[in-house]
JSON list of C-alpha atoms in Angstrom, two decimals:
[
{"chain": "A", "resi": 1, "resn": "MET", "atom": "CA", "xyz": [-45.45, -10.51, -39.26]},
{"chain": "A", "resi": 2, "resn": "LEU", "atom": "CA", "xyz": [-48.76, -8.83, -40.00]},
{"chain": "A", "resi": 3, "resn": "ILE", "atom": "CA", "xyz": [-49.35, -8.72, -43.76]},
{"chain": "A", "resi": 4, "resn": "HIS", "atom": "CA", "xyz": [-52.45, -6.94, -45.01]},
{"chain": "A", "resi": 5, "resn": "PRO", "atom": "CA", "xyz": [-53.70, -8.05, -48.44]},
{"chain": "A", "resi": 6, "resn": "TRP", "atom": "CA", "xyz": [-52.60, -4.74, -50.00]},
{"chain": "A", "resi": 7, "resn": "ASP", "atom": "CA", "xyz": [-49.06, -5.17, -48.63]},
{"chain": "A", "resi": 8, "resn": "ALA", "atom": "CA", "xyz": [-48.56, -8.81, -49.61]},
{"chain": "A", "resi": 9, "resn": "ALA", "atom": "CA", "xyz": [-45.65, -9.42, -51.99]},
{"chain": "A", "resi": 10, "resn": "PRO", "atom": "CA", "xyz": [-45.79, -12.25, -54.56]},
{"chain": "A", "resi": 11, "resn": "ASP", "atom": "CA", "xyz": [-43.14, -14.90, -53.94]},
{"chain": "A", "resi": 12, "resn": "GLU", "atom": "CA", "xyz": [-41.12, -13.96, -57.02]},
{"chain": "A", "resi": 13, "resn": "GLU", "atom": "CA", "xyz": [-41.01, -10.30, -56.00]},
{"chain": "A", "resi": 14, "resn": "ALA", "atom": "CA", "xyz": [-40.13, -11.19, -52.41]},
{"chain": "A", "resi": 15, "resn": "LEU", "atom": "CA", "xyz": [-37.27, -13.44, -53.55]},
{"chain": "A", "resi": 16, "resn": "ALA", "atom": "CA", "xyz": [-35.98, -10.76, -55.92]},
{"chain": "A", "resi": 17, "resn": "PHE", "atom": "CA", "xyz": [-35.77, -8.39, -52.94]},
{"chain": "A", "resi": 18, "resn": "VAL", "atom": "CA", "xyz": [-33.91, -11.02, -50.89]},
{"chain": "A", "resi": 19, "resn": "ARG", "atom": "CA", "xyz": [-31.50, -11.70, -53.75]},
{"chain": "A", "resi": 20, "resn": "ALA", "atom": "CA", "xyz": [-30.72, -7.98, -53.95]},
{"chain": "A", "resi": 21, "resn": "ASN", "atom": "CA", "xyz": [-30.23, -7.78, -50.16]},
{"chain": "A", "resi": 22, "resn": "GLU", "atom": "CA", "xyz": [-28.34, -10.90, -49.12]},
{"chain": "A", "resi": 23, "resn": "PHE", "atom": "CA", "xyz": [-27.77, -9.83, -45.53]},
{"chain": "A", "resi": 24, "resn": "GLY", "atom": "CA", "xyz": [-30.29, -10.63, -42.84]},
{"chain": "A", "resi": 25, "resn": "HIS", "atom": "CA", "xyz": [-30.99, -12.09, -39.43]},
{"chain": "A", "resi": 26, "resn": "LEU", "atom": "CA", "xyz": [-30.98, -15.85, -38.92]},
{"chain": "A", "resi": 27, "resn": "ILE", "atom": "CA", "xyz": [-33.42, -16.67, -36.12]},
{"chain": "A", "resi": 28, "resn": "ALA", "atom": "CA", "xyz": [-33.34, -20.03, -34.33]},
{"chain": "A", "resi": 29, "resn": "SER", "atom": "CA", "xyz": [-35.79, -20.62, -31.50]},
{"chain": "A", "resi": 30, "resn": "GLY", "atom": "CA", "xyz": [-34.36, -23.92, -30.30]},
{"chain": "A", "resi": 31, "resn": "ARG", "atom": "CA", "xyz": [-36.36, -25.66, -27.58]},
{"chain": "A", "resi": 32, "resn": "ASP", "atom": "CA", "xyz": [-37.50, -24.31, -24.22]},
{"chain": "A", "resi": 33, "resn": "ARG", "atom": "CA", "xyz": [-35.38, -21.15, -24.47]},
{"chain": "A", "resi": 34, "resn": "ASP", "atom": "CA", "xyz": [-36.33, -17.79, -22.96]},
{"chain": "A", "resi": 35, "resn": "VAL", "atom": "CA", "xyz": [-35.46, -16.01, -26.21]},
{"chain": "A", "resi": 36, "resn": "PRO", "atom": "CA", "xyz": [-34.41, -17.17, -29.67]},
{"chain": "A", "resi": 37, "resn": "VAL", "atom": "CA", "xyz": [-30.86, -16.85, -30.97]},
{"chain": "A", "resi": 38, "resn": "VAL", "atom": "CA", "xyz": [-30.61, -14.06, -33.57]},
{"chain": "A", "resi": 39, "resn": "VAL", "atom": "CA", "xyz": [-27.55, -13.90, -35.83]},
{"chain": "A", "resi": 40, "resn": "PRO", "atom": "CA", "xyz": [-26.90, -11.07, -38.31]},
{"chain": "A", "resi": 41, "resn": "THR", "atom": "CA", "xyz": [-25.22, -12.67, -41.31]},
{"chain": "A", "resi": 42, "resn": "GLN", "atom": "CA", "xyz": [-24.31, -12.57, -44.97]},
{"chain": "A", "resi": 43, "resn": "PHE", "atom": "CA", "xyz": [-25.90, -15.38, -46.97]},
{"chain": "A", "resi": 44, "resn": "LEU", "atom": "CA", "xyz": [-26.46, -16.59, -50.51]},
{"chain": "A", "resi": 45, "resn": "LEU", "atom": "CA", "xyz": [-29.87, -17.25, -52.02]},
{"chain": "A", "resi": 46, "resn": "ALA", "atom": "CA", "xyz": [-28.59, -20.03, -54.25]},
{"chain": "A", "resi": 47, "resn": "ASP", "atom": "CA", "xyz": [-32.00, -20.64, -55.83]},
{"chain": "A", "resi": 48, "resn": "ALA", "atom": "CA", "xyz": [-35.66, -20.11, -55.00]},
{"chain": "A", "resi": 49, "resn": "SER", "atom": "CA", "xyz": [-35.58, -22.83, -52.36]},
{"chain": "A", "resi": 50, "resn": "THR", "atom": "CA", "xyz": [-32.01, -22.85, -51.02]},
{"chain": "A", "resi": 51, "resn": "ILE", "atom": "CA", "xyz": [-29.96, -20.50, -48.83]},
{"chain": "A", "resi": 52, "resn": "LEU", "atom": "CA", "xyz": [-26.26, -21.13, -48.18]},
{"chain": "A", "resi": 53, "resn": "LEU", "atom": "CA", "xyz": [-24.08, -19.57, -45.48]},
{"chain": "A", "resi": 54, "resn": "HIS", "atom": "CA", "xyz": [-21.33, -20.28, -43.01]},
{"chain": "A", "resi": 55, "resn": "LEU", "atom": "CA", "xyz": [-20.69, -19.15, -39.46]},
{"chain": "A", "resi": 56, "resn": "ALA", "atom": "CA", "xyz": [-17.92, -19.49, -36.90]},
{"chain": "A", "resi": 57, "resn": "ARG", "atom": "CA", "xyz": [-17.99, -22.69, -34.90]},
{"chain": "A", "resi": 58, "resn": "PRO", "atom": "CA", "xyz": [-18.30, -20.86, -31.52]},
{"chain": "A", "resi": 59, "resn": "ASN", "atom": "CA", "xyz": [-21.50, -19.12, -32.69]},
{"chain": "A", "resi": 60, "resn": "PRO", "atom": "CA", "xyz": [-24.31, -19.66, -30.15]},
{"chain": "A", "resi": 61, "resn": "VAL", "atom": "CA", "xyz": [-26.80, -20.50, -32.91]},
{"chain": "A", "resi": 62, "resn": "TRP", "atom": "CA", "xyz": [-25.57, -24.08, -33.39]},
{"chain": "A", "resi": 63, "resn": "PRO", "atom": "CA", "xyz": [-27.10, -25.62, -30.23]},
{"chain": "A", "resi": 64, "resn": "ALA", "atom": "CA", "xyz": [-30.43, -23.93, -31.02]},
{"chain": "A", "resi": 65, "resn": "ILE", "atom": "CA", "xyz": [-30.44, -25.36, -34.56]},
{"chain": "A", "resi": 66, "resn": "GLU", "atom": "CA", "xyz": [-29.52, -28.81, -33.25]},
{"chain": "A", "resi": 67, "resn": "GLU", "atom": "CA", "xyz": [-32.46, -28.60, -30.85]},
{"chain": "A", "resi": 68, "resn": "ASN", "atom": "CA", "xyz": [-34.86, -27.46, -33.57]},
{"chain": "A", "resi": 69, "resn": "PRO", "atom": "CA", "xyz": [-33.92, -27.14, -37.27]},
{"chain": "A", "resi": 70, "resn": "ALA", "atom": "CA", "xyz": [-36.91, -24.86, -38.01]},
{"chain": "A", "resi": 71, "resn": "VAL", "atom": "CA", "xyz": [-35.41, -21.38, -38.51]},
{"chain": "A", "resi": 72, "resn": "VAL", "atom": "CA", "xyz": [-36.28, -18.02, -40.07]},
{"chain": "A", "resi": 73, "resn": "MET", "atom": "CA", "xyz": [-34.11, -15.84, -42.28]},
{"chain": "A", "resi": 74, "resn": "ALA", "atom": "CA", "xyz": [-35.44, -12.29, -41.98]},
{"chain": "A", "resi": 75, "resn": "VAL", "atom": "CA", "xyz": [-34.50, -9.50, -44.38]},
{"chain": "A", "resi": 76, "resn": "ALA", "atom": "CA", "xyz": [-35.79, -5.91, -44.22]},
{"chain": "A", "resi": 77, "resn": "GLY", "atom": "CA", "xyz": [-34.88, -2.66, -45.92]},
{"chain": "A", "resi": 78, "resn": "ASP", "atom": "CA", "xyz": [-35.81, 0.11, -48.33]},
{"chain": "A", "resi": 79, "resn": "TRP", "atom": "CA", "xyz": [-37.54, 1.93, -45.49]},
{"chain": "A", "resi": 80, "resn": "ALA", "atom": "CA", "xyz": [-38.56, 5.56, -45.26]},
{"chain": "A", "resi": 81, "resn": "TYR", "atom": "CA", "xyz": [-40.52, 7.57, -42.70]},
{"chain": "A", "resi": 82, "resn": "VAL", "atom": "CA", "xyz": [-43.66, 9.13, -44.19]},
{"chain": "A", "resi": 83, "resn": "GLU", "atom": "CA", "xyz": [-44.58, 12.36, -42.43]},
{"chain": "A", "resi": 84, "resn": "GLY", "atom": "CA", "xyz": [-48.18, 12.80, -41.31]},
{"chain": "A", "resi": 85, "resn": "ALA", "atom": "CA", "xyz": [-48.63, 16.02, -43.25]},
{"chain": "A", "resi": 86, "resn": "TRP", "atom": "CA", "xyz": [-47.86, 14.14, -46.48]},
{"chain": "A", "resi": 87, "resn": "LYS", "atom": "CA", "xyz": [-51.14, 12.29, -46.07]},
{"chain": "A", "resi": 88, "resn": "ALA", "atom": "CA", "xyz": [-53.14, 15.47, -46.80]},
{"chain": "A", "resi": 89, "resn": "LEU", "atom": "CA", "xyz": [-53.54, 16.56, -50.41]},
{"chain": "A", "resi": 90, "resn": "PRO", "atom": "CA", "xyz": [-53.17, 20.30, -51.10]},
{"chain": "A", "resi": 91, "resn": "GLY", "atom": "CA", "xyz": [-56.35, 22.01, -52.27]},
{"chain": "A", "resi": 92, "resn": "THR", "atom": "CA", "xyz": [-58.61, 19.69, -50.31]},
{"chain": "A", "resi": 93, "resn": "ASP", "atom": "CA", "xyz": [-60.24, 19.96, -46.91]},
{"chain": "A", "resi": 94, "resn": "GLU", "atom": "CA", "xyz": [-57.75, 17.43, -45.48]},
{"chain": "A", "resi": 95, "resn": "ASP", "atom": "CA", "xyz": [-55.92, 18.89, -42.47]},
{"chain": "A", "resi": 96, "resn": "PRO", "atom": "CA", "xyz": [-52.13, 18.20, -42.58]},
{"chain": "A", "resi": 97, "resn": "ARG", "atom": "CA", "xyz": [-52.01, 18.38, -38.79]},
{"chain": "A", "resi": 98, "resn": "LEU", "atom": "CA", "xyz": [-54.30, 15.36, -38.60]},
{"chain": "A", "resi": 99, "resn": "GLY", "atom": "CA", "xyz": [-52.29, 13.20, -40.98]},
{"chain": "A", "resi": 100, "resn": "VAL", "atom": "CA", "xyz": [-51.22, 9.86, -39.58]},
{"chain": "A", "resi": 101, "resn": "PRO", "atom": "CA", "xyz": [-47.50, 9.20, -40.11]},
{"chain": "A", "resi": 102, "resn": "THR", "atom": "CA", "xyz": [-46.19, 5.79, -41.02]},
{"chain": "A", "resi": 103, "resn": "THR", "atom": "CA", "xyz": [-43.06, 4.02, -42.23]},
{"chain": "A", "resi": 104, "resn": "TYR", "atom": "CA", "xyz": [-42.76, 2.41, -45.64]},
{"chain": "A", "resi": 105, "resn": "TYR", "atom": "CA", "xyz": [-40.57, -0.70, -45.81]},
{"chain": "A", "resi": 106, "resn": "ALA", "atom": "CA", "xyz": [-39.98, -4.05, -47.44]},
{"chain": "A", "resi": 107, "resn": "ALA", "atom": "CA", "xyz": [-39.62, -7.17, -45.30]},
{"chain": "A", "resi": 108, "resn": "VAL", "atom": "CA", "xyz": [-39.29, -10.83, -46.22]},
{"chain": "A", "resi": 109, "resn": "GLN", "atom": "CA", "xyz": [-39.22, -13.71, -43.76]},
{"chain": "A", "resi": 110, "resn": "LEU", "atom": "CA", "xyz": [-38.18, -17.08, -45.12]},
{"chain": "A", "resi": 111, "resn": "VAL", "atom": "CA", "xyz": [-39.22, -20.05, -42.99]},
{"chain": "A", "resi": 112, "resn": "CYS", "atom": "CA", "xyz": [-36.62, -22.75, -43.50]},
{"chain": "A", "resi": 113, "resn": "HIS", "atom": "CA", "xyz": [-35.40, -26.19, -42.47]},
{"chain": "A", "resi": 114, "resn": "ALA", "atom": "CA", "xyz": [-31.73, -25.98, -41.51]},
{"chain": "A", "resi": 115, "resn": "GLU", "atom": "CA", "xyz": [-29.13, -28.61, -42.33]},
{"chain": "A", "resi": 116, "resn": "ILE", "atom": "CA", "xyz": [-25.73, -28.22, -40.70]},
{"chain": "A", "resi": 117, "resn": "VAL", "atom": "CA", "xyz": [-22.82, -28.93, -43.04]},
{"chain": "A", "resi": 118, "resn": "ASP", "atom": "CA", "xyz": [-19.67, -30.14, -41.31]},
{"chain": "A", "resi": 119, "resn": "ASP", "atom": "CA", "xyz": [-17.87, -32.20, -43.95]},
{"chain": "A", "resi": 120, "resn": "PRO", "atom": "CA", "xyz": [-14.93, -30.33, -45.56]},
{"chain": "A", "resi": 121, "resn": "ASP", "atom": "CA", "xyz": [-16.14, -30.78, -49.14]},
{"chain": "A", "resi": 122, "resn": "GLY", "atom": "CA", "xyz": [-19.58, -29.48, -48.23]},
{"chain": "A", "resi": 123, "resn": "LYS", "atom": "CA", "xyz": [-18.13, -26.42, -46.51]},
{"chain": "A", "resi": 124, "resn": "LEU", "atom": "CA", "xyz": [-15.83, -25.74, -49.44]},
{"chain": "A", "resi": 125, "resn": "GLY", "atom": "CA", "xyz": [-18.81, -25.88, -51.78]},
{"chain": "A", "resi": 126, "resn": "ILE", "atom": "CA", "xyz": [-20.66, -23.28, -49.72]},
{"chain": "A", "resi": 127, "resn": "LEU", "atom": "CA", "xyz": [-17.62, -21.01, -49.56]},
{"chain": "A", "resi": 128, "resn": "ARG", "atom": "CA", "xyz": [-17.05, -21.26, -53.31]},
{"chain": "A", "resi": 129, "resn": "ALA", "atom": "CA", "xyz": [-20.67, -20.43, -54.02]},
{"chain": "A", "resi": 130, "resn": "GLN", "atom": "CA", "xyz": [-20.61, -17.39, -51.75]},
{"chain": "A", "resi": 131, "resn": "LEU", "atom": "CA", "xyz": [-17.32, -16.10, -53.14]},
{"chain": "A", "resi": 132, "resn": "ALA", "atom": "CA", "xyz": [-18.54, -16.55, -56.70]},
{"chain": "A", "resi": 133, "resn": "ARG", "atom": "CA", "xyz": [-21.31, -14.07, -55.89]},
{"chain": "A", "resi": 134, "resn": "LEU", "atom": "CA", "xyz": [-19.35, -11.69, -53.67]},
{"chain": "A", "resi": 135, "resn": "ASP", "atom": "CA", "xyz": [-15.67, -11.65, -54.58]},
{"chain": "A", "resi": 136, "resn": "HIS", "atom": "CA", "xyz": [-13.24, -12.29, -57.43]},
{"chain": "A", "resi": 137, "resn": "ASP", "atom": "CA", "xyz": [-9.61, -13.18, -58.06]},
{"chain": "A", "resi": 138, "resn": "LEU", "atom": "CA", "xyz": [-9.19, -14.93, -54.72]},
{"chain": "A", "resi": 139, "resn": "ALA", "atom": "CA", "xyz": [-7.46, -18.23, -54.16]},
{"chain": "A", "resi": 140, "resn": "ASP", "atom": "CA", "xyz": [-9.72, -21.25, -53.92]},
{"chain": "A", "resi": 141, "resn": "PRO", "atom": "CA", "xyz": [-11.01, -21.70, -50.34]},
{"chain": "A", "resi": 142, "resn": "ALA", "atom": "CA", "xyz": [-9.19, -25.03, -50.24]},
{"chain": "A", "resi": 143, "resn": "GLU", "atom": "CA", "xyz": [-6.00, -23.00, -49.81]},
{"chain": "A", "resi": 144, "resn": "HIS", "atom": "CA", "xyz": [-7.29, -22.29, -46.30]},
{"chain": "A", "resi": 145, "resn": "TYR", "atom": "CA", "xyz": [-8.04, -25.95, -45.60]},
{"chain": "A", "resi": 146, "resn": "ARG", "atom": "CA", "xyz": [-6.55, -25.83, -42.12]},
{"chain": "A", "resi": 147, "resn": "ARG", "atom": "CA", "xyz": [-9.07, -23.14, -41.16]},
{"chain": "A", "resi": 148, "resn": "LEU", "atom": "CA", "xyz": [-12.11, -25.15, -42.17]},
{"chain": "A", "resi": 149, "resn": "PRO", "atom": "CA", "xyz": [-12.58, -26.71, -38.70]},
{"chain": "A", "resi": 150, "resn": "GLY", "atom": "CA", "xyz": [-13.22, -23.17, -37.40]},
{"chain": "A", "resi": 151, "resn": "ILE", "atom": "CA", "xyz": [-16.47, -22.82, -39.36]},
{"chain": "A", "resi": 152, "resn": "ARG", "atom": "CA", "xyz": [-19.65, -24.77, -39.99]},
{"chain": "A", "resi": 153, "resn": "GLY", "atom": "CA", "xyz": [-21.85, -24.50, -43.03]},
{"chain": "A", "resi": 154, "resn": "LEU", "atom": "CA", "xyz": [-25.61, -24.16, -43.25]},
{"chain": "A", "resi": 155, "resn": "ARG", "atom": "CA", "xyz": [-27.96, -25.20, -46.00]},
{"chain": "A", "resi": 156, "resn": "LEU", "atom": "CA", "xyz": [-31.46, -23.80, -45.49]},
{"chain": "A", "resi": 157, "resn": "ALA", "atom": "CA", "xyz": [-34.36, -25.31, -47.40]},
{"chain": "A", "resi": 158, "resn": "VAL", "atom": "CA", "xyz": [-36.96, -22.59, -47.89]},
{"chain": "A", "resi": 159, "resn": "GLN", "atom": "CA", "xyz": [-40.40, -23.89, -46.93]},
{"chain": "A", "resi": 160, "resn": "LYS", "atom": "CA", "xyz": [-42.47, -20.70, -46.80]},
{"chain": "A", "resi": 161, "resn": "ILE", "atom": "CA", "xyz": [-42.05, -17.14, -48.07]},
{"chain": "A", "resi": 162, "resn": "ASN", "atom": "CA", "xyz": [-43.69, -14.28, -46.18]},
{"chain": "A", "resi": 163, "resn": "GLY", "atom": "CA", "xyz": [-43.20, -11.08, -48.13]},
{"chain": "A", "resi": 164, "resn": "LYS", "atom": "CA", "xyz": [-44.46, -7.63, -47.19]},
{"chain": "A", "resi": 165, "resn": "PHE", "atom": "CA", "xyz": [-44.04, -4.45, -49.23]},
{"chain": "A", "resi": 166, "resn": "LYS", "atom": "CA", "xyz": [-45.67, -1.71, -47.19]},
{"chain": "A", "resi": 167, "resn": "TYR", "atom": "CA", "xyz": [-45.84, 1.24, -49.58]},
{"chain": "A", "resi": 168, "resn": "GLY", "atom": "CA", "xyz": [-49.27, 2.79, -49.22]},
{"chain": "A", "resi": 169, "resn": "GLY", "atom": "CA", "xyz": [-51.20, 0.13, -51.08]},
{"chain": "A", "resi": 170, "resn": "ASN", "atom": "CA", "xyz": [-54.26, 0.91, -48.98]},
{"chain": "A", "resi": 171, "resn": "VAL", "atom": "CA", "xyz": [-54.67, 4.50, -50.28]},
{"chain": "A", "resi": 172, "resn": "ASP", "atom": "CA", "xyz": [-55.66, 5.91, -53.65]},
{"chain": "A", "resi": 173, "resn": "GLU", "atom": "CA", "xyz": [-53.24, 6.82, -56.44]},
{"chain": "A", "resi": 174, "resn": "ALA", "atom": "CA", "xyz": [-53.41, 10.59, -55.86]},
{"chain": "A", "resi": 175, "resn": "HIS", "atom": "CA", "xyz": [-52.27, 10.26, -52.25]},
{"chain": "A", "resi": 176, "resn": "ARG", "atom": "CA", "xyz": [-49.54, 7.80, -53.18]},
{"chain": "A", "resi": 177, "resn": "ARG", "atom": "CA", "xyz": [-48.17, 10.02, -55.92]},
{"chain": "A", "resi": 178, "resn": "TYR", "atom": "CA", "xyz": [-48.15, 12.98, -53.53]},
{"chain": "A", "resi": 179, "resn": "VAL", "atom": "CA", "xyz": [-46.08, 10.98, -51.06]},
{"chain": "A", "resi": 180, "resn": "ALA", "atom": "CA", "xyz": [-43.76, 9.95, -53.91]},
{"chain": "A", "resi": 181, "resn": "GLU", "atom": "CA", "xyz": [-43.18, 13.63, -54.71]},
{"chain": "A", "resi": 182, "resn": "ARG", "atom": "CA", "xyz": [-42.36, 14.40, -51.09]},
{"chain": "A", "resi": 183, "resn": "LEU", "atom": "CA", "xyz": [-39.91, 11.50, -50.92]},
{"chain": "A", "resi": 184, "resn": "ALA", "atom": "CA", "xyz": [-38.17, 12.79, -54.05]},
{"chain": "A", "resi": 185, "resn": "GLU", "atom": "CA", "xyz": [-37.93, 16.27, -52.55]},
{"chain": "A", "resi": 186, "resn": "ARG", "atom": "CA", "xyz": [-36.54, 15.08, -49.23]},
{"chain": "A", "resi": 187, "resn": "GLY", "atom": "CA", "xyz": [-34.03, 12.67, -50.76]},
{"chain": "A", "resi": 188, "resn": "GLY", "atom": "CA", "xyz": [-33.00, 11.14, -47.44]},
{"chain": "A", "resi": 189, "resn": "PRO", "atom": "CA", "xyz": [-31.53, 7.68, -46.88]},
{"chain": "A", "resi": 190, "resn": "GLY", "atom": "CA", "xyz": [-33.98, 5.10, -48.15]},
{"chain": "A", "resi": 191, "resn": "ASP", "atom": "CA", "xyz": [-36.31, 7.65, -49.77]},
{"chain": "A", "resi": 192, "resn": "ARG", "atom": "CA", "xyz": [-35.38, 6.80, -53.35]},
{"chain": "A", "resi": 193, "resn": "ALA", "atom": "CA", "xyz": [-35.76, 3.05, -52.85]},
{"chain": "A", "resi": 194, "resn": "ALA", "atom": "CA", "xyz": [-39.10, 3.53, -51.07]},
{"chain": "A", "resi": 195, "resn": "ARG", "atom": "CA", "xyz": [-40.30, 5.84, -53.84]},
{"chain": "A", "resi": 196, "resn": "ASP", "atom": "CA", "xyz": [-39.32, 3.27, -56.50]},
{"chain": "A", "resi": 197, "resn": "HIS", "atom": "CA", "xyz": [-41.33, 0.60, -54.71]},
{"chain": "A", "resi": 198, "resn": "LEU", "atom": "CA", "xyz": [-44.28, 2.96, -54.35]},
{"chain": "A", "resi": 199, "resn": "LEU", "atom": "CA", "xyz": [-44.33, 3.95, -58.02]},
{"chain": "A", "resi": 200, "resn": "ARG", "atom": "CA", "xyz": [-43.80, 0.36, -59.19]},
{"chain": "A", "resi": 201, "resn": "GLY", "atom": "CA", "xyz": [-46.93, -0.58, -57.29]},
{"chain": "A", "resi": 202, "resn": "LEU", "atom": "CA", "xyz": [-48.87, 1.97, -59.34]},
{"chain": "A", "resi": 203, "resn": "GLY", "atom": "CA", "xyz": [-47.96, 0.24, -62.59]}
]
């Protein structure tokens, strides 16, 4: 992922975004494959260096992880299309027709070492941790003990954090505030989140 200096997100900010968006794509390249295996999945960022999740045993990702435990968990969101005309400030000689459109977005890619968890106690621990974050008033996962063979757990050790918050950090404050106003006016899906990121970057 290309990350310009003005788009780079500090690790703490990148992890906060991941924690607020615990659904992403697990990418395992394996060895000597034509394409990597990409799995959309819910997960739990247990702490700054650990991701927990479980997947069905027939999932095609397992052979790829066994071949090569280096994986990526990719999370992206809070995106909004920025119209070209928004790049031109009113009352200036900037021509709205010549504005260059772009897309604002947040993206974090966590490079990890994957450990497959197959023992029942380990899988139960992962399930309990995920349910503690996501659900309430359910029976303990041990009540479904006979179903445990149908899943495998994953513990990902985060080794590198690549965070990108692309929200106009390469332009001056006046242009960024003008875009923020246009996002507020349009109010489409993702516009509010993108505007919040943009304004937060202004301090």
